[in-house]
Amino acid sequence: MGQDFNTEGMLDIFLFESGQLIEKLDELVIEKKDAEAFDSDDINEIFRVMHTIKGSSGIMMFENITKVSHKLEDIFYYIRESQPDNIPHKELVGYVLDVSGFIAGELDKIRDGEEPDGDQSEIMKNLERFLKEIKNEIEKDDKKELPPENVYVAPTQFYIPPVSTENSHFYKIHMTYRPDTMMSNVRAYAATYALKEVAEDLLFTPEDILTNEESADVILKEGFKMLLQAQCSKDEILGMIDSSEVEKIDIFECTAKEYQLGFDSSSDENNMIIDLTSSVDEIEKKAEQEKKEPKPGDYVIKSKEVGKAKKLAKNENKQPKQAFISINVEKMDQLLDLIGEIVIAEAVVSQNPDLKVPGLELSNFNKATAQLMKITSDLQEVIMSMRMMPLNGTFQKMNRIVFDSARKLDKDIELVISGENTEVDKNIIENISDPLMHIIRNSVDHGIETKEDRIAAGKDPKGVIKLTAKNEGGKVLIVVEDDGQGLNKDKILAKARKNGLISKDIEYSDKEIFQFITLPGFSTKEKVTELSGRGVGMDVVVKNLGNIGGTLEIDSVQGKGSTMTLKIPLTLAIITGIVLKIGSSTFVVETNAVKEFVRVSEGTIIDNPTGDTAVRIRDEILPLVNLGEKYKIEGYEMDPERDIMAVLEHEGKKVCVFISSLIGEQEIVVKPIPDYFKKVQGISGCTQLGDGSVALILDVGGLI
């Protein structure tokens, strides 16, 4: 590569596309892990994924990724070409996942700005041994011939000296990319790189696609042209070129003399058109017609016309494909911040104190602000929907975790997934991945018993972990349920008392006892393994969930299994809240947390001997928190006869607070608060109100 070439954009594309391919590979392999063998479609798909990663990593000069992907490509090349019998499927699945795990780890290093220096030697050794076994099996079968070697040509040069033979064909290729194609010069080079494996001679223009970023504009305007000398057909050339961003490809077979004249020589332009909207039968019919009536011409791939339904031979009712573009997440975050500022500005305008002049006619203003509020609300919903992502990607990763962990522990475990299409904010997905992974690993390691222990307990030798997601009251519940040995309540209680965490004289409910395992350093497992045990690091799980306003609820029946429920908000940025005053201070509480507002008399307030205060509401005794006293609000004294009582609820538990007055309900933009405020219990954030003042957001869970 040229020293002056900027590879930052190329690197972004490489990381994005390679990451997508690895996720797709994991999903395919895990889905077929219990099958007898990969079918032909699976083999072709895995071969294609490895071939693509091999080529792109070769361009980016990540040598270890190139080597390991090429070696796995070799294996599936021989399987595809020779179709050997009795391939050890489980072993092959393990090797594919080893390779995908290695590549995923190297991609993570590159994203973090580190050098991808992982040692692939052990994986290469295993793959080489497996490949030799396949070749030996093929050689034993007299009916099958060993296919030729899958030769890899490193991208060290861009021109191959011509060596013409009687079987050589000469082609002029003109590729036109879609106008919105990003990094078209890189994609053009990918096409030349794909053809290098069959090329006897290969030239292209523009020539400086790797040393001049402006060549991308030239390609979009004029197209990308190649001269190819090779011993292959037009169909084979089409199969090698990635046409995902290509509007059309003109492939003209010419004579050696025309080939030597270069790109600008005249030729017969009678084209054969392959329309992607045609059925497979129509395409095959046209191909047969060309064979019967040979004439010079081009293969042209045309993109689908607007409004014309795409028909497939096997699925006539398939929905039209949606168009997607990739957007930097930081730009999405900036856009969301701007929407938050618009919401605040809207409140400042509509609630401006200058409008409270007696007799001021505001009918037109109110109509205009109502229209503005509608547009702002619609804009907010669109932006939030853009940030909402289904959990299926995160859930599918758990499939890999279960498979790898169970293999290391020699356990037979099935992961059952449901509700994976539930959508949450992208930032929340990023924050729950690690906690969920830890809980799943604990279920595999410490929850599910060994096959022998399960048989002895009268259980199915195969353990089951259920991973479920569902919406419930503005929150998303992610439930991890296993049918393992469950938590030992007595052992947990004894450990907690031994460590001095609780009093010996107090009785605790089962759920309260199970929550002890989330305390720092708490574990009942005597032996720490590579995967750890339930309880090790659970405090980190709870802390990470707390950072996004989530909680962890634990339930278990000894001998039957355990259930871990993660309760997380749908989004972090904008909520609907009730604005209220306590003395001179303004607070906001999330609307979903308010159970009711009631009037009570002073006689219903109860002072407990412990010093706590409670209130009786309809024969129910509820704890009472004096926020004026708790937060030292100047000039405020709680007066039951004057104030309104708000009953707040969190996780099925209730708490009561007195408020001086209600301001109303409005959309609240959640803002972070300074570090020193985070030490104040019961405060989760702050927001700016329409009059420009700042209100603190109450954390009901913290109050309880």
PDB file of N, CA and C in Angstrom, residues 461-516:
ATOM      1  N   PRO A 461     -30.520 -36.009  31.310  1.00  0.00           N
ATOM      2  CA  PRO A 461     -29.076 -35.715  31.260  1.00  0.00           C
ATOM      3  C   PRO A 461     -28.758 -34.366  30.606  1.00  0.00           C
ATOM      4  N   LYS A 462     -29.638 -33.942  29.715  1.00  0.00           N
ATOM      5  CA  LYS A 462     -29.418 -32.648  29.050  1.00  0.00           C
ATOM      6  C   LYS A 462     -30.049 -31.538  29.878  1.00  0.00           C
ATOM      7  N   GLY A 463     -29.221 -30.581  30.303  1.00  0.00           N
ATOM      8  CA  GLY A 463     -29.731 -29.427  31.024  1.00  0.00           C
ATOM      9  C   GLY A 463     -30.309 -28.398  30.075  1.00  0.00           C
ATOM     10  N   VAL A 464     -31.218 -27.587  30.602  1.00  0.00           N
ATOM     11  CA  VAL A 464     -31.881 -26.573  29.779  1.00  0.00           C
ATOM     12  C   VAL A 464     -31.748 -25.207  30.445  1.00  0.00           C
ATOM     13  N   ILE A 465     -31.312 -24.225  29.658  1.00  0.00           N
ATOM     14  CA  ILE A 465     -31.302 -22.829  30.087  1.00  0.00           C
ATOM     15  C   ILE A 465     -32.248 -22.071  29.168  1.00  0.00           C
ATOM     16  N   LYS A 466     -33.217 -21.383  29.756  1.00  0.00           N
ATOM     17  CA  LYS A 466     -34.172 -20.602  28.976  1.00  0.00           C
ATOM     18  C   LYS A 466     -33.823 -19.122  29.085  1.00  0.00           C
ATOM     19  N   LEU A 467     -33.686 -18.474  27.939  1.00  0.00           N
ATOM     20  CA  LEU A 467     -33.389 -17.042  27.874  1.00  0.00           C
ATOM     21  C   LEU A 467     -34.576 -16.357  27.205  1.00  0.00           C
ATOM     22  N   THR A 468     -35.262 -15.512  27.958  1.00  0.00           N
ATOM     23  CA  THR A 468     -36.509 -14.915  27.495  1.00  0.00           C
ATOM     24  C   THR A 468     -36.474 -13.404  27.673  1.00  0.00           C
ATOM     25  N   ALA A 469     -37.068 -12.678  26.737  1.00  0.00           N
ATOM     26  CA  ALA A 469     -37.220 -11.231  26.859  1.00  0.00           C
ATOM     27  C   ALA A 469     -38.671 -10.853  26.592  1.00  0.00           C
ATOM     28  N   LYS A 470     -39.169  -9.869  27.330  1.00  0.00           N
ATOM     29  CA  LYS A 470     -40.541  -9.402  27.127  1.00  0.00           C
ATOM     30  C   LYS A 470     -40.691  -7.991  27.670  1.00  0.00           C
ATOM     31  N   ASN A 471     -41.664  -7.251  27.115  1.00  0.00           N
ATOM     32  CA  ASN A 471     -41.970  -5.902  27.580  1.00  0.00           C
ATOM     33  C   ASN A 471     -42.978  -5.968  28.721  1.00  0.00           C
ATOM     34  N   GLU A 472     -42.778  -5.105  29.711  1.00  0.00           N
ATOM     35  CA  GLU A 472     -43.714  -5.066  30.829  1.00  0.00           C
ATOM     36  C   GLU A 472     -43.669  -3.691  31.487  1.00  0.00           C
ATOM     37  N   GLY A 473     -44.724  -2.900  31.255  1.00  0.00           N
ATOM     38  CA  GLY A 473     -44.863  -1.616  31.935  1.00  0.00           C
ATOM     39  C   GLY A 473     -43.709  -0.658  31.724  1.00  0.00           C
ATOM     40  N   GLY A 474     -43.316  -0.421  30.454  1.00  0.00           N
ATOM     41  CA  GLY A 474     -42.249   0.527  30.185  1.00  0.00           C
ATOM     42  C   GLY A 474     -40.860  -0.016  30.445  1.00  0.00           C
ATOM     43  N   LYS A 475     -40.752  -1.256  30.826  1.00  0.00           N
ATOM     44  CA  LYS A 475     -39.456  -1.885  31.061  1.00  0.00           C
ATOM     45  C   LYS A 475     -39.351  -3.161  30.233  1.00  0.00           C
ATOM     46  N   VAL A 476     -38.133  -3.632  30.085  1.00  0.00           N
ATOM     47  CA  VAL A 476     -37.887  -4.911  29.424  1.00  0.00           C
ATOM     48  C   VAL A 476     -37.381  -5.897  30.466  1.00  0.00           C
ATOM     49  N   LEU A 477     -38.006  -7.045  30.509  1.00  0.00           N
ATOM     50  CA  LEU A 477     -37.575  -8.104  31.421  1.00  0.00           C
ATOM     51  C   LEU A 477     -36.792  -9.147  30.629  1.00  0.00           C
ATOM     52  N   ILE A 478     -35.578  -9.402  31.059  1.00  0.00           N
ATOM     53  CA  ILE A 478     -34.764 -10.474  30.473  1.00  0.00           C
ATOM     54  C   ILE A 478     -34.589 -11.541  31.546  1.00  0.00           C
ATOM     55  N   VAL A 479     -35.116 -12.718  31.279  1.00  0.00           N
ATOM     56  CA  VAL A 479     -35.157 -13.785  32.275  1.00  0.00           C
ATOM     57  C   VAL A 479     -34.228 -14.920  31.864  1.00  0.00           C
ATOM     58  N   VAL A 480     -33.326 -15.307  32.776  1.00  0.00           N
ATOM     59  CA  VAL A 480     -32.445 -16.459  32.574  1.00  0.00           C
ATOM     60  C   VAL A 480     -32.865 -17.532  33.573  1.00  0.00           C
ATOM     61  N   GLU A 481     -33.397 -18.612  33.059  1.00  0.00           N
ATOM     62  CA  GLU A 481     -33.933 -19.677  33.918  1.00  0.00           C
ATOM     63  C   GLU A 481     -33.246 -20.998  33.589  1.00  0.00           C
ATOM     64  N   ASP A 482     -32.732 -21.673  34.615  1.00  0.00           N
ATOM     65  CA  ASP A 482     -32.116 -22.983  34.380  1.00  0.00           C
ATOM     66  C   ASP A 482     -32.793 -24.040  35.242  1.00  0.00           C
ATOM     67  N   ASP A 483     -32.669 -25.292  34.815  1.00  0.00           N
ATOM     68  CA  ASP A 483     -33.266 -26.400  35.571  1.00  0.00           C
ATOM     69  C   ASP A 483     -32.185 -27.155  36.338  1.00  0.00           C
ATOM     70  N   GLY A 484     -31.226 -26.410  36.885  1.00  0.00           N
ATOM     71  CA  GLY A 484     -30.105 -27.015  37.596  1.00  0.00           C
ATOM     72  C   GLY A 484     -30.386 -27.274  39.057  1.00  0.00           C
ATOM     73  N   GLN A 485     -29.337 -27.192  39.879  1.00  0.00           N
ATOM     74  CA  GLN A 485     -29.453 -27.569  41.290  1.00  0.00           C
ATOM     75  C   GLN A 485     -29.985 -26.453  42.173  1.00  0.00           C
ATOM     76  N   GLY A 486     -30.096 -25.244  41.633  1.00  0.00           N
ATOM     77  CA  GLY A 486     -30.640 -24.146  42.414  1.00  0.00           C
ATOM     78  C   GLY A 486     -29.656 -23.620  43.440  1.00  0.00           C
ATOM     79  N   LEU A 487     -30.089 -22.597  44.188  1.00  0.00           N
ATOM     80  CA  LEU A 487     -29.255 -21.987  45.214  1.00  0.00           C
ATOM     81  C   LEU A 487     -29.544 -22.619  46.573  1.00  0.00           C
ATOM     82  N   ASN A 488     -28.494 -22.820  47.351  1.00  0.00           N
ATOM     83  CA  ASN A 488     -28.626 -23.385  48.695  1.00  0.00           C
ATOM     84  C   ASN A 488     -28.857 -22.231  49.673  1.00  0.00           C
ATOM     85  N   LYS A 489     -30.116 -22.044  50.063  1.00  0.00           N
ATOM     86  CA  LYS A 489     -30.496 -20.910  50.912  1.00  0.00           C
ATOM     87  C   LYS A 489     -29.762 -20.940  52.248  1.00  0.00           C
ATOM     88  N   ASP A 490     -29.689 -22.099  52.879  1.00  0.00           N
ATOM     89  CA  ASP A 490     -29.051 -22.213  54.196  1.00  0.00           C
ATOM     90  C   ASP A 490     -27.554 -21.905  54.105  1.00  0.00           C
ATOM     91  N   LYS A 491     -26.916 -22.374  53.040  1.00  0.00           N
ATOM     92  CA  LYS A 491     -25.488 -22.137  52.863  1.00  0.00           C
ATOM     93  C   LYS A 491     -25.197 -20.650  52.655  1.00  0.00           C
ATOM     94  N   ILE A 492     -26.059 -19.981  51.877  1.00  0.00           N
ATOM     95  CA  ILE A 492     -25.893 -18.544  51.635  1.00  0.00           C
ATOM     96  C   ILE A 492     -26.070 -17.763  52.931  1.00  0.00           C
ATOM     97  N   LEU A 493     -27.093 -18.125  53.700  1.00  0.00           N
ATOM     98  CA  LEU A 493     -27.373 -17.431  54.960  1.00  0.00           C
ATOM     99  C   LEU A 493     -26.233 -17.616  55.951  1.00  0.00           C
ATOM    100  N   ALA A 494     -25.710 -18.840  56.026  1.00  0.00           N
ATOM    101  CA  ALA A 494     -24.602 -19.114  56.944  1.00  0.00           C
ATOM    102  C   ALA A 494     -23.362 -18.321  56.557  1.00  0.00           C
ATOM    103  N   LYS A 495     -23.079 -18.249  55.234  1.00  0.00           N
ATOM    104  CA  LYS A 495     -21.910 -17.501  54.764  1.00  0.00           C
ATOM    105  C   LYS A 495     -22.062 -16.009  55.066  1.00  0.00           C
ATOM    106  N   ALA A 496     -23.276 -15.483  54.872  1.00  0.00           N
ATOM    107  CA  ALA A 496     -23.519 -14.061  55.135  1.00  0.00           C
ATOM    108  C   ALA A 496     -23.325 -13.733  56.608  1.00  0.00           C
ATOM    109  N   ARG A 497     -23.786 -14.616  57.494  1.00  0.00           N
ATOM    110  CA  ARG A 497     -23.626 -14.380  58.939  1.00  0.00           C
ATOM    111  C   ARG A 497     -22.171 -14.551  59.365  1.00  0.00           C
ATOM    112  N   LYS A 498     -21.488 -15.503  58.737  1.00  0.00           N
ATOM    113  CA  LYS A 498     -20.082 -15.721  59.055  1.00  0.00           C
ATOM    114  C   LYS A 498     -19.246 -14.500  58.688  1.00  0.00           C
ATOM    115  N   ASN A 499     -19.610 -13.858  57.581  1.00  0.00           N
ATOM    116  CA  ASN A 499     -18.884 -12.669  57.135  1.00  0.00           C
ATOM    117  C   ASN A 499     -19.334 -11.396  57.833  1.00  0.00           C
ATOM    118  N   GLY A 500     -20.318 -11.537  58.752  1.00  0.00           N
ATOM    119  CA  GLY A 500     -20.792 -10.373  59.492  1.00  0.00           C
ATOM    120  C   GLY A 500     -21.617  -9.410  58.667  1.00  0.00           C
ATOM    121  N   LEU A 501     -22.245  -9.914  57.604  1.00  0.00           N
ATOM    122  CA  LEU A 501     -23.020  -9.041  56.725  1.00  0.00           C
ATOM    123  C   LEU A 501     -24.419  -8.788  57.260  1.00  0.00           C
ATOM    124  N   ILE A 502     -24.929  -9.698  58.098  1.00  0.00           N
ATOM    125  CA  ILE A 502     -26.298  -9.563  58.595  1.00  0.00           C
ATOM    126  C   ILE A 502     -26.349  -9.912  60.075  1.00  0.00           C
ATOM    127  N   SER A 503     -27.448  -9.532  60.699  1.00  0.00           N
ATOM    128  CA  SER A 503     -27.649  -9.825  62.116  1.00  0.00           C
ATOM    129  C   SER A 503     -28.214 -11.237  62.279  1.00  0.00           C
ATOM    130  N   LYS A 504     -27.820 -11.900  63.366  1.00  0.00           N
ATOM    131  CA  LYS A 504     -28.313 -13.260  63.624  1.00  0.00           C
ATOM    132  C   LYS A 504     -29.752 -13.271  64.122  1.00  0.00           C
ATOM    133  N   ASP A 505     -30.246 -12.107  64.571  1.00  0.00           N
ATOM    134  CA  ASP A 505     -31.573 -12.069  65.190  1.00  0.00           C
ATOM    135  C   ASP A 505     -32.686 -11.703  64.215  1.00  0.00           C
ATOM    136  N   ILE A 506     -32.346 -11.388  62.971  1.00  0.00           N
ATOM    137  CA  ILE A 506     -33.354 -10.931  62.014  1.00  0.00           C
ATOM    138  C   ILE A 506     -33.702 -12.052  61.047  1.00  0.00           C
ATOM    139  N   GLU A 507     -34.999 -12.190  60.783  1.00  0.00           N
ATOM    140  CA  GLU A 507     -35.474 -13.174  59.809  1.00  0.00           C
ATOM    141  C   GLU A 507     -35.522 -12.531  58.427  1.00  0.00           C
ATOM    142  N   TYR A 508     -35.085 -13.273  57.414  1.00  0.00           N
ATOM    143  CA  TYR A 508     -35.069 -12.749  56.054  1.00  0.00           C
ATOM    144  C   TYR A 508     -35.905 -13.636  55.145  1.00  0.00           C
ATOM    145  N   SER A 509     -36.535 -12.984  54.164  1.00  0.00           N
ATOM    146  CA  SER A 509     -37.293 -13.755  53.177  1.00  0.00           C
ATOM    147  C   SER A 509     -36.313 -14.450  52.230  1.00  0.00           C
ATOM    148  N   ASP A 510     -36.841 -15.427  51.469  1.00  0.00           N
ATOM    149  CA  ASP A 510     -35.978 -16.157  50.540  1.00  0.00           C
ATOM    150  C   ASP A 510     -35.321 -15.218  49.524  1.00  0.00           C
ATOM    151  N   LYS A 511     -36.102 -14.290  48.965  1.00  0.00           N
ATOM    152  CA  LYS A 511     -35.549 -13.378  47.960  1.00  0.00           C
ATOM    153  C   LYS A 511     -34.476 -12.483  48.553  1.00  0.00           C
ATOM    154  N   GLU A 512     -34.649 -12.066  49.801  1.00  0.00           N
ATOM    155  CA  GLU A 512     -33.627 -11.244  50.451  1.00  0.00           C
ATOM    156  C   GLU A 512     -32.342 -12.038  50.658  1.00  0.00           C
ATOM    157  N   ILE A 513     -32.483 -13.314  50.995  1.00  0.00           N
ATOM    158  CA  ILE A 513     -31.304 -14.172  51.181  1.00  0.00           C
ATOM    159  C   ILE A 513     -30.568 -14.363  49.855  1.00  0.00           C
ATOM    160  N   PHE A 514     -31.335 -14.589  48.773  1.00  0.00           N
ATOM    161  CA  PHE A 514     -30.704 -14.794  47.472  1.00  0.00           C
ATOM    162  C   PHE A 514     -29.950 -13.543  47.014  1.00  0.00           C
ATOM    163  N   GLN A 515     -30.414 -12.366  47.430  1.00  0.00           N
ATOM    164  CA  GLN A 515     -29.744 -11.120  47.034  1.00  0.00           C
ATOM    165  C   GLN A 515     -28.362 -10.981  47.665  1.00  0.00           C
ATOM    166  N   PHE A 516     -28.075 -11.759  48.712  1.00  0.00           N
ATOM    167  CA  PHE A 516     -26.758 -11.677  49.357  1.00  0.00           C
ATOM    168  C   PHE A 516     -25.635 -12.053  48.386  1.00  0.00           C
TER     169      PHE A 516
END
